[in-house]
PDB file of C-alpha atoms in Angstrom:
ATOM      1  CA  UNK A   1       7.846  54.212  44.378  1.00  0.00           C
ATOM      2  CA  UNK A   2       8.383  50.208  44.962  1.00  0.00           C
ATOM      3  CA  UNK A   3       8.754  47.501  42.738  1.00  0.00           C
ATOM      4  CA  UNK A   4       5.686  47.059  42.052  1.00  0.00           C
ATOM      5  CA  UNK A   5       4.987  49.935  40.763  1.00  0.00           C
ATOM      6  CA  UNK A   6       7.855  50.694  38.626  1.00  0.00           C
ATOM      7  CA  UNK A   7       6.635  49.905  35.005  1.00  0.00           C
ATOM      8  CA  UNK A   8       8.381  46.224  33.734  1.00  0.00           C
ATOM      9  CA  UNK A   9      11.937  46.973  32.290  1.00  0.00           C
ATOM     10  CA  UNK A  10      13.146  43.818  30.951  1.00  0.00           C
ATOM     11  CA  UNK A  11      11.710  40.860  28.488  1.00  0.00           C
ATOM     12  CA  UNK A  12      13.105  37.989  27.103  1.00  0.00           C
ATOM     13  CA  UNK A  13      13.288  37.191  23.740  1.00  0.00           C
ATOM     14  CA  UNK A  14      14.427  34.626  21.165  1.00  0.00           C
ATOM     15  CA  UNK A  15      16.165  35.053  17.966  1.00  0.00           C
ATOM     16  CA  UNK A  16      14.936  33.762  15.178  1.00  0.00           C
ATOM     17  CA  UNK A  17      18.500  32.095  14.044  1.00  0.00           C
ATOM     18  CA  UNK A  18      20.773  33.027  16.786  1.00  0.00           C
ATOM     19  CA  UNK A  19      24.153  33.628  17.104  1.00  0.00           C
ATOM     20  CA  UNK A  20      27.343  30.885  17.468  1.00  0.00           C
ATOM     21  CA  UNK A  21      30.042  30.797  19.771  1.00  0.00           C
ATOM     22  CA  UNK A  22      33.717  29.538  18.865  1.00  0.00           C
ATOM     23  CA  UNK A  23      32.546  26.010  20.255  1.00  0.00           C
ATOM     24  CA  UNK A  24      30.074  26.135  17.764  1.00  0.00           C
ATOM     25  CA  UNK A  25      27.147  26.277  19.897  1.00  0.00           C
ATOM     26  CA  UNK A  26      24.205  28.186  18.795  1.00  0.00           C
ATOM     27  CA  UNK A  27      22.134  30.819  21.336  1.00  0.00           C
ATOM     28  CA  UNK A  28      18.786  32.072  20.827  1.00  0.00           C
ATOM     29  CA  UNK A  29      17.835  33.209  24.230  1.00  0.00           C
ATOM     30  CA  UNK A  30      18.031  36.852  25.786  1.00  0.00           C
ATOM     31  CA  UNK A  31      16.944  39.303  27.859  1.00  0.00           C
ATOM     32  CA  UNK A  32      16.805  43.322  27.043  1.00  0.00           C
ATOM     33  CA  UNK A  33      15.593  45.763  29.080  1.00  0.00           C
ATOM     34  CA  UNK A  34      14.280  49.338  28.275  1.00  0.00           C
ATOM     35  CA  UNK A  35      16.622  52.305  27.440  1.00  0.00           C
ATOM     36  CA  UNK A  36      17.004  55.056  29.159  1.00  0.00           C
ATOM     37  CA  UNK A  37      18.222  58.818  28.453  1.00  0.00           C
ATOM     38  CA  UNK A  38      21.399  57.784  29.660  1.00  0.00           C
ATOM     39  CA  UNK A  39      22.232  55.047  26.596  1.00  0.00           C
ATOM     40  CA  UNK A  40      20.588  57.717  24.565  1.00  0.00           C
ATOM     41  CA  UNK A  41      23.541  60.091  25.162  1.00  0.00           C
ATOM     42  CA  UNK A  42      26.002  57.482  25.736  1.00  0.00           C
ATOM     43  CA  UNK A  43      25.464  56.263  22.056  1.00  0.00           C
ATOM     44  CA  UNK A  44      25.476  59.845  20.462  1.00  0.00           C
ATOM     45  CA  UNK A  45      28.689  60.225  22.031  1.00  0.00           C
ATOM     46  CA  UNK A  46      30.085  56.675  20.819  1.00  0.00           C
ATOM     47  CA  UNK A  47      33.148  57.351  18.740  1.00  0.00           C
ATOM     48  CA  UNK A  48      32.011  54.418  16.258  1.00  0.00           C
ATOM     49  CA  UNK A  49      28.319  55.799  15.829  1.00  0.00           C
ATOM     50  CA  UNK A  50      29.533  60.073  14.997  1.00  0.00           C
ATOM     51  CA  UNK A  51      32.011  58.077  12.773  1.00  0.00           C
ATOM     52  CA  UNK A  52      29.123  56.042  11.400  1.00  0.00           C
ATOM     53  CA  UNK A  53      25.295  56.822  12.101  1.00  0.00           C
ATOM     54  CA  UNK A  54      24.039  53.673  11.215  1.00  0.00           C
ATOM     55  CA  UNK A  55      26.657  51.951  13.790  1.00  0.00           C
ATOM     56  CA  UNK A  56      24.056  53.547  16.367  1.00  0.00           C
ATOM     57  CA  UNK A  57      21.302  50.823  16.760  1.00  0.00           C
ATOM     58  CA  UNK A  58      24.342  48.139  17.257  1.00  0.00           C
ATOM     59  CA  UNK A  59      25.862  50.376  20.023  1.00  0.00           C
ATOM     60  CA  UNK A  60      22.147  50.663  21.541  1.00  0.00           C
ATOM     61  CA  UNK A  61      21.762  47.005  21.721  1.00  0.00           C
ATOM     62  CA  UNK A  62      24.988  45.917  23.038  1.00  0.00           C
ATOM     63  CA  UNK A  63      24.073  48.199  25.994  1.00  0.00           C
ATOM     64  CA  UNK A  64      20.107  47.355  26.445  1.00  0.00           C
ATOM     65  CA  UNK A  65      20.626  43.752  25.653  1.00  0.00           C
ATOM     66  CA  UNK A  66      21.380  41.952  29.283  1.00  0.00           C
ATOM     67  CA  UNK A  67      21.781  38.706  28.581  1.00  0.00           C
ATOM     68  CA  UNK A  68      22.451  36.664  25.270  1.00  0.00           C
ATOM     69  CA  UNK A  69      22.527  32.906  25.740  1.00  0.00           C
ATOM     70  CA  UNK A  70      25.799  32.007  27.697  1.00  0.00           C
ATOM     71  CA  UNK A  71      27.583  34.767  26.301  1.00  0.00           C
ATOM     72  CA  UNK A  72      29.375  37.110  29.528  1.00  0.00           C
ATOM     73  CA  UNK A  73      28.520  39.808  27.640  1.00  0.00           C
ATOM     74  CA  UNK A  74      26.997  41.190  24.565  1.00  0.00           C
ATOM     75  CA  UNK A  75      29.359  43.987  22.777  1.00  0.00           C
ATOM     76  CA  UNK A  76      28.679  45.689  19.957  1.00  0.00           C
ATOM     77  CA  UNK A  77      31.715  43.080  18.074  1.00  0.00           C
ATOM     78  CA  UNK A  78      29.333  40.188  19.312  1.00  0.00           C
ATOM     79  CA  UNK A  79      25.863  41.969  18.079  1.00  0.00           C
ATOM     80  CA  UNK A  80      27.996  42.881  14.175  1.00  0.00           C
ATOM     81  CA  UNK A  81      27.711  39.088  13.633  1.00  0.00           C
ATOM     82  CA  UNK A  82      24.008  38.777  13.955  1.00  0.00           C
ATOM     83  CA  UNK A  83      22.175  37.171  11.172  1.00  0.00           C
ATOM     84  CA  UNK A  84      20.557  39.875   8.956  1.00  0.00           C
ATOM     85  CA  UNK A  85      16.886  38.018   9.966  1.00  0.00           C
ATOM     86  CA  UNK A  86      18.521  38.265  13.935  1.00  0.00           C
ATOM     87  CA  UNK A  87      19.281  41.727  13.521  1.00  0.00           C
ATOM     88  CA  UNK A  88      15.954  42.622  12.114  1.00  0.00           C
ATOM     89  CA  UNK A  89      13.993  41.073  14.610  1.00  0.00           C
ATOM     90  CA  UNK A  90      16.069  42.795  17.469  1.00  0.00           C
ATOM     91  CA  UNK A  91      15.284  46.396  16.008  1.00  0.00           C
ATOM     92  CA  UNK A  92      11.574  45.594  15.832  1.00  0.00           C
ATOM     93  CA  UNK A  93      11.563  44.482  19.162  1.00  0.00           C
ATOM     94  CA  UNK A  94      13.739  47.302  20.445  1.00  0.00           C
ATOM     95  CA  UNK A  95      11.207  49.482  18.865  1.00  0.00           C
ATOM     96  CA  UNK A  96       8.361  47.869  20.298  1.00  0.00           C
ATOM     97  CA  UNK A  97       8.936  47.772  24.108  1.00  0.00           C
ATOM     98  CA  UNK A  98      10.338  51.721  24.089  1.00  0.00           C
ATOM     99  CA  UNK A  99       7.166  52.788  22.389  1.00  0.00           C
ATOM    100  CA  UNK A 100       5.806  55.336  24.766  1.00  0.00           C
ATOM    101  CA  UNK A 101       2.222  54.558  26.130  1.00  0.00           C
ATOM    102  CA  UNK A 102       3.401  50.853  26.646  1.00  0.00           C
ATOM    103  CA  UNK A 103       4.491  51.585  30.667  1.00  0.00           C
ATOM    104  CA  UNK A 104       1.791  49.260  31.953  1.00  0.00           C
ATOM    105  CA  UNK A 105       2.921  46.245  29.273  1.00  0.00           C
ATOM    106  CA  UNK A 106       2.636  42.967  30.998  1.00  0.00           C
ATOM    107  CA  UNK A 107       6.015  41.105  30.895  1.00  0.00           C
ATOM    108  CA  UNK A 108       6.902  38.180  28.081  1.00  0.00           C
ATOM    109  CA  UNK A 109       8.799  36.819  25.643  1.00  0.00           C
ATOM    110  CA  UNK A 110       8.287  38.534  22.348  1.00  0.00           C
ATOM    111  CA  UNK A 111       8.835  35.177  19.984  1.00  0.00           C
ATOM    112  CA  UNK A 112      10.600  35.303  16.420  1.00  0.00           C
ATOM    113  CA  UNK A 113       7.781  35.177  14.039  1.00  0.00           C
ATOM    114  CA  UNK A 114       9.086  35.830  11.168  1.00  0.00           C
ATOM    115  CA  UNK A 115       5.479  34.791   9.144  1.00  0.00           C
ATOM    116  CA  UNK A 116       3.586  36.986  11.338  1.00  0.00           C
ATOM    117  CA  UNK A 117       2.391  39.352   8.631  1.00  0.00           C
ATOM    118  CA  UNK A 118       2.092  36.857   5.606  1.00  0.00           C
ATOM    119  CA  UNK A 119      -1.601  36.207   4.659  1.00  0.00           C
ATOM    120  CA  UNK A 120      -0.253  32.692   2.901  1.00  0.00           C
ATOM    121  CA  UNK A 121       2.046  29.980   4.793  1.00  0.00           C
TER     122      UNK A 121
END
């Protein structure tokens, strides 16, 4: 199996908000990839998520997440800052590009639309 033919891992994304950094400059942009079994069982065994269930998803997306805006890297302590409306829009999008039957899903940025399923704008 090449390149080519391994099914397309990572999008890019950007937040509807974003997230600031201590200069006080705001990042949208990122890149997450698909999880594997491996982050599967590496969360489960996360002290913070058997402490706390619900810490889970955070601990998922700090490892799945590649790339946040100029941040060197996104940790869960980064991710627990997240607008509500940022956080939302990461689980959707999580759950979107590890739906299985999506293998052959052409690569793209999944844009915030937050309006997306209001009739009236």
């Amino acid at each position: 199996m090449n390149r080519e033919t391994i099914p397309y891992s990572e999008f890019s994304f950007t937040l509807p908000v974003g997230v600031l950094d201590g200069d006080g400059t705001l990042h949208r942009q990122g890149v997450i990839r698909r999880t594997t079994g491996h982050d599967e069982i590496w969360v489960s065994k996360d002290p913070r998520t058997q402490e706390n269930p619900a810490y889970g998803i955070i601990s998922l997306l700090s490892r799945v997440i590649t790339s946040l805006g100029n941040f060197s890297s996104v940790t869960p302590q980064l991710l627990e800052q997240l607008f509500l409306t940022d956080f939302i829009y990461l689980r959707e999008f999580y759950s979107q590009i590890n739906q299985p039957g999506l293998e052959g899903m052409a690569s793209g940025e999944f844009l915030a639309t937050p309006w997306s399923n209001c009739t009236k704008r």
